[in-house]
Amino acid sequence: MNTLQINNLSKTYSNGVKALNNINLEITNGMFGLLGANGAGKSSLMRTIASLQEPTSGSILFNHSDILRKPENIRQCLGYLPQEFGVYPKISAEKLLHHLAVLKGILNKKQRKEQVTALLQQVNLYQHRKKAVYTFSGGMRQRFGIAQALLGNPQIIIVDEPTAGLDPEESNRFLNLLSEIGENVIVILSTHIVEDVKNLCPKMAILSNGAIISQGNPTELVTSIEGKIWTRIIPKKDLKMYKESYSVISTKLVSGETQIRVLSDHKPGDNFKAITPNLEDFYFATLFNPSKNA
């Protein structure tokens, strides 16, 4: 069983921006969802775990080894798919994977060939192995990104916003692949898409303004707000008034009308109906009132 322990981790950049503020997490094998809006600090946390930047303070232990003192201890067993994964134009997928495998220290030619072939088959790209990666669709590029992240049999895999820009079919295929991989290793899924975390992750944390404002099992977190989410249809012109009067956590158009969802321990008023909450409700409720759900 692999264990990643993050203790009192903070990061302030030279321009004064505090990207991470006292992060504490313990992550073990399986899928772990890190949920937060763009700019919440997810990429800063992922880069720090991957030893691509040093924190201002705090510690990170991987299997009880201090990776800030010995970053090679995590680099040797890390697979990383950043949000922007650059590719080399006019190089085939197969050749590029061989090149990246050498960079990861897989020097035995026979062993490298076996691993590259197996990974291309695992991500369903073997039939496209002779094609240049820059010609791939978005979903194919992401699957190639996972193949390179799996080189060297990593024990911890970090994927940053992996489904951004993918169509629903490609996204589903990609997430199923991640789920299979995550059975025996740590997979950290960093995303702003609530549905990805809901479908895949037995454990999660919500990051906002560089701080963890809630963490736990998604189902249990949603249970904590049962009976507290209310909804009603309102005229669009009245939205500002409702936001001033109630804890409106989200709004959306339903058949051209404005539906609001309100967080309240009691029925907030006439024409409100109780609704079964989902993870998106918990996420918005936590962002609306972090202290209530921390």
Coordinates of C-alpha atoms in Angstrom, one line a residue:
M1 CA 0.0 0.0 0.0
N2 CA 1.4 3.4 -1.0
T3 CA 0.9 6.4 1.2
L4 CA 1.3 10.1 0.3
Q5 CA 1.3 12.4 3.4
I6 CA 1.1 16.2 2.9
N7 CA 1.7 18.2 6.1
N8 CA 1.2 22.0 6.6
L9 CA 2.1 22.7 2.9
S10 CA 2.2 26.3 1.8
K11 CA 3.5 28.0 -1.3
T12 CA 4.0 31.7 -1.8
Y13 CA 5.4 32.9 -5.2
S14 CA 8.0 35.6 -5.5
N15 CA 5.2 38.1 -6.7
G16 CA 3.4 37.6 -3.3
V17 CA 0.7 35.3 -4.6
K18 CA -0.1 32.7 -1.9
A19 CA -1.0 29.6 -4.1
L20 CA -1.2 27.0 -1.3
N21 CA -2.2 27.7 2.3
N22 CA -1.5 25.0 5.0
I23 CA -2.5 21.9 3.0
N24 CA -2.9 18.7 5.0
L25 CA -3.9 15.4 3.1
E26 CA -3.2 11.7 3.4
I27 CA -3.7 9.7 0.2
T28 CA -3.5 6.0 -0.3
N29 CA -4.0 3.6 -3.3
G30 CA -7.0 4.3 -5.4
M31 CA -8.5 7.3 -7.1
F32 CA -8.4 10.5 -5.2
G33 CA -10.3 13.5 -6.5
L34 CA -8.9 17.0 -6.0
L35 CA -11.8 19.3 -6.9
G36 CA -11.6 23.1 -7.4
A37 CA -12.2 25.9 -9.8
N38 CA -9.5 27.2 -12.1
G39 CA -7.1 29.2 -10.1
A40 CA -7.9 27.4 -6.8
G41 CA -4.3 26.1 -6.5
K42 CA -4.7 22.6 -7.9
S43 CA -1.9 22.9 -10.5
S44 CA 0.4 24.4 -7.9
L45 CA -0.2 21.5 -5.5
M46 CA 0.3 18.9 -8.3
R47 CA 3.6 20.6 -9.4
T48 CA 4.8 20.6 -5.8
I49 CA 4.0 16.9 -5.3
A50 CA 5.7 16.1 -8.5
S51 CA 8.8 17.9 -7.2
L52 CA 8.7 20.4 -10.0
Q53 CA 8.7 23.3 -7.5
E54 CA 9.6 23.6 -3.8
P55 CA 7.0 24.7 -1.2
T56 CA 7.6 27.7 1.0
S57 CA 6.9 25.5 4.1
G58 CA 5.6 22.1 5.0
S59 CA 6.5 18.5 4.1
I60 CA 5.6 15.8 1.7
L61 CA 6.2 12.1 2.6
F62 CA 5.8 9.3 0.0
N63 CA 6.0 5.9 1.7
H64 CA 7.6 7.7 4.7
S65 CA 10.4 9.2 2.6
D66 CA 10.8 13.0 2.6
I67 CA 10.5 13.9 -1.1
L68 CA 11.5 17.5 -0.5
R69 CA 14.9 16.4 0.8
K70 CA 15.2 13.5 -1.7
P71 CA 13.0 14.3 -4.8
E72 CA 14.4 11.4 -6.7
N73 CA 12.5 9.1 -4.4
I74 CA 9.2 10.3 -5.9
R75 CA 10.5 11.0 -9.4
Q76 CA 11.5 7.4 -9.8
C77 CA 8.0 6.1 -9.2
L78 CA 5.9 9.0 -10.5
G79 CA 3.7 9.3 -13.6
Y80 CA 2.6 12.8 -14.5
L81 CA 0.1 14.1 -17.0
P82 CA 0.1 17.9 -16.8
Q83 CA -2.8 20.0 -18.0
E84 CA -0.8 21.0 -21.1
F85 CA 1.1 18.0 -22.4
G86 CA 3.4 19.1 -25.2
V87 CA 4.2 16.7 -28.1
Y88 CA 7.0 16.6 -30.7
P89 CA 5.6 17.1 -34.2
K90 CA 6.3 14.5 -36.9
I91 CA 7.4 11.8 -34.5
S92 CA 5.3 8.6 -34.3
A93 CA 3.6 7.6 -31.1
E94 CA 5.8 4.5 -30.8
K95 CA 9.1 6.4 -31.3
L96 CA 8.1 9.1 -28.9
L97 CA 7.2 6.6 -26.2
H98 CA 10.6 4.9 -26.7
H99 CA 12.3 8.3 -26.4
L100 CA 10.4 9.1 -23.2
A101 CA 11.1 5.6 -21.8
V102 CA 14.9 6.2 -22.2
L103 CA 14.5 9.5 -20.4
K104 CA 12.8 7.6 -17.6
G105 CA 15.8 5.2 -17.4
I106 CA 14.3 2.2 -19.2
L107 CA 17.6 1.4 -21.1
N108 CA 17.2 -2.3 -21.8
K109 CA 16.0 -2.4 -25.4
K110 CA 13.9 -5.6 -25.2
Q111 CA 12.3 -4.5 -21.9
R112 CA 11.5 -1.1 -23.3
K113 CA 9.9 -2.5 -26.5
E114 CA 7.7 -4.9 -24.4
Q115 CA 6.6 -2.0 -22.2
V116 CA 5.9 0.4 -25.1
T117 CA 3.9 -2.2 -27.0
A118 CA 1.9 -3.2 -23.9
L119 CA 1.1 0.4 -23.0
L120 CA 0.0 1.3 -26.6
Q121 CA -2.3 -1.7 -26.4
Q122 CA -3.6 -0.8 -22.9
V123 CA -4.6 2.8 -24.0
N124 CA -6.0 1.4 -27.3
L125 CA -3.5 3.2 -29.6
Y126 CA -1.5 0.3 -30.9
Q127 CA -3.2 0.5 -34.3
H128 CA -2.1 4.1 -34.5
R129 CA 1.4 3.6 -33.2
K130 CA 3.0 4.7 -36.6
K131 CA 1.1 8.0 -36.7
A132 CA 2.6 11.3 -35.5
V133 CA 1.1 12.3 -32.2
Y134 CA 0.4 15.8 -33.3
T135 CA -2.2 14.4 -35.7
F136 CA -4.2 12.7 -32.9
S137 CA -7.6 13.9 -31.7
G138 CA -7.8 15.4 -28.2
G139 CA -8.9 12.1 -26.7
M140 CA -6.1 10.1 -28.4
R141 CA -3.5 12.7 -27.1
Q142 CA -4.8 12.3 -23.6
R143 CA -4.6 8.5 -23.9
F144 CA -1.0 8.9 -25.2
G145 CA -0.4 11.1 -22.2
I146 CA -1.5 8.4 -19.9
A147 CA 0.7 5.9 -21.7
Q148 CA 3.8 8.1 -21.1
A149 CA 2.8 8.6 -17.5
L150 CA 2.6 4.8 -17.0
L151 CA 6.2 4.2 -18.3
G152 CA 8.3 2.6 -15.6
N153 CA 5.3 1.2 -13.6
P154 CA 4.8 4.2 -11.4
Q155 CA 3.3 3.9 -7.9
I156 CA 1.8 7.4 -8.0
I157 CA 0.1 9.0 -11.0
I158 CA -1.0 12.7 -11.2
V159 CA -3.4 13.8 -13.9
D160 CA -4.3 17.5 -14.1
E161 CA -7.6 18.5 -15.8
P162 CA -7.5 15.3 -18.0
T163 CA -10.9 15.6 -19.6
A164 CA -10.9 19.3 -20.4
G165 CA -11.8 19.7 -24.1
L166 CA -12.8 16.1 -24.6
D167 CA -16.2 15.1 -26.0
P168 CA -18.4 13.0 -23.7
E169 CA -17.4 9.7 -25.4
E170 CA -13.7 10.4 -25.3
S171 CA -14.0 11.6 -21.7
N172 CA -15.8 8.4 -20.6
R173 CA -13.3 6.2 -22.3
F174 CA -10.4 8.1 -20.7
L175 CA -11.9 8.0 -17.2
N176 CA -12.6 4.2 -17.5
L177 CA -8.9 3.7 -18.3
L178 CA -7.9 5.8 -15.3
S179 CA -10.2 3.8 -13.0
E180 CA -8.6 0.5 -14.1
I181 CA -5.1 1.9 -13.5
G182 CA -6.1 3.2 -10.1
E183 CA -6.7 -0.1 -8.4
N184 CA -3.1 -0.8 -7.3
V185 CA -1.5 2.7 -7.3
I186 CA -2.3 6.2 -6.1
V187 CA -4.0 8.2 -8.9
I188 CA -4.7 11.9 -8.1
L189 CA -7.3 13.3 -10.4
S190 CA -7.1 17.1 -10.3
T191 CA -10.2 18.7 -12.0
H192 CA -12.9 21.4 -11.8
I193 CA -15.5 18.9 -13.2
V194 CA -17.7 17.6 -10.4
E195 CA -19.0 14.7 -12.4
D196 CA -15.5 13.2 -12.9
V197 CA -14.9 13.0 -9.2
K198 CA -18.4 11.7 -8.4
N199 CA -18.1 8.8 -10.9
L200 CA -14.6 7.8 -10.0
C201 CA -13.3 8.7 -6.6
P202 CA -14.0 7.1 -3.3
K203 CA -12.1 9.9 -1.6
M204 CA -11.9 13.6 -2.5
A205 CA -10.9 17.1 -1.3
I206 CA -12.2 20.5 -2.3
L207 CA -9.6 23.2 -2.8
S208 CA -10.4 26.9 -2.8
N209 CA -8.0 29.9 -2.7
G210 CA -5.1 27.5 -2.0
A211 CA -6.8 25.9 1.0
I212 CA -8.6 22.5 1.6
I213 CA -12.1 23.5 2.7
S214 CA -13.6 20.0 2.8
Q215 CA -12.5 16.4 2.3
G216 CA -13.9 12.9 2.7
N217 CA -16.0 10.3 0.8
P218 CA -18.2 11.9 -1.8
T219 CA -21.4 10.0 -0.8
E220 CA -20.9 10.8 2.9
L221 CA -20.3 14.4 2.1
V222 CA -23.5 14.7 0.1
T223 CA -25.4 12.9 2.9
S224 CA -24.3 15.7 5.3
I225 CA -26.5 18.2 3.4
E226 CA -29.6 16.0 3.0
G227 CA -32.7 18.0 3.8
K228 CA -30.9 21.3 3.4
I229 CA -31.2 21.9 -0.4
W230 CA -34.3 23.6 -1.7
T231 CA -35.3 24.7 -5.2
R232 CA -37.9 26.8 -7.0
I233 CA -38.4 28.5 -10.4
I234 CA -38.2 32.3 -10.3
P235 CA -38.5 35.1 -12.8
K236 CA -35.0 36.0 -14.0
K237 CA -35.6 39.6 -13.0
D238 CA -35.9 38.6 -9.4
L239 CA -32.6 36.7 -9.1
K240 CA -30.7 39.5 -7.5
M241 CA -33.4 39.9 -4.8
Y242 CA -33.3 36.1 -4.1
K243 CA -29.5 36.2 -3.8
E244 CA -29.8 39.0 -1.3
S245 CA -32.5 37.2 0.8
Y246 CA -31.3 33.5 0.6
S247 CA -28.2 31.4 0.5
V248 CA -28.4 30.7 -3.3
I249 CA -25.7 28.2 -4.1
S250 CA -26.4 27.8 -7.9
T251 CA -28.7 28.8 -10.7
K252 CA -29.5 27.3 -14.0
L253 CA -32.0 27.6 -16.9
V254 CA -34.6 24.9 -17.1
S255 CA -36.8 25.2 -20.2
G256 CA -36.0 28.9 -20.4
E257 CA -36.8 29.6 -16.8
T258 CA -34.5 30.3 -13.9
Q259 CA -34.1 27.5 -11.3
I260 CA -32.4 28.4 -8.1
R261 CA -31.0 26.0 -5.5
V262 CA -30.8 27.3 -1.9
L263 CA -28.9 26.0 1.2
S264 CA -31.1 26.2 4.3
D265 CA -31.7 24.1 7.4
H266 CA -35.4 24.9 7.1
K267 CA -37.8 25.5 4.3
P268 CA -36.8 29.0 3.1
G269 CA -40.2 30.2 1.9
D270 CA -43.4 29.5 -0.1
N271 CA -43.1 27.5 -3.3
F272 CA -39.7 26.0 -2.4
K273 CA -39.4 22.3 -2.7
A274 CA -36.9 20.0 -0.9
I275 CA -34.6 18.3 -3.4
T276 CA -32.2 15.3 -3.1
P277 CA -28.7 16.8 -3.1
N278 CA -25.9 15.7 -5.3
L279 CA -22.1 16.3 -5.2
E280 CA -22.4 19.5 -7.2
D281 CA -24.7 20.9 -4.5
F282 CA -22.2 20.0 -1.8
Y283 CA -19.4 21.6 -3.8
F284 CA -21.3 24.8 -4.3
A285 CA -22.6 24.8 -0.7
T286 CA -19.0 24.4 0.6
L287 CA -17.7 27.2 -1.6
F288 CA -20.6 29.4 -0.4
N289 CA -20.0 28.7 3.3
P290 CA -16.6 26.9 3.8
S291 CA -16.7 27.0 7.6
K292 CA -20.0 25.0 7.6
N293 CA -18.6 22.0 5.8
A294 CA -14.9 22.0 6.8

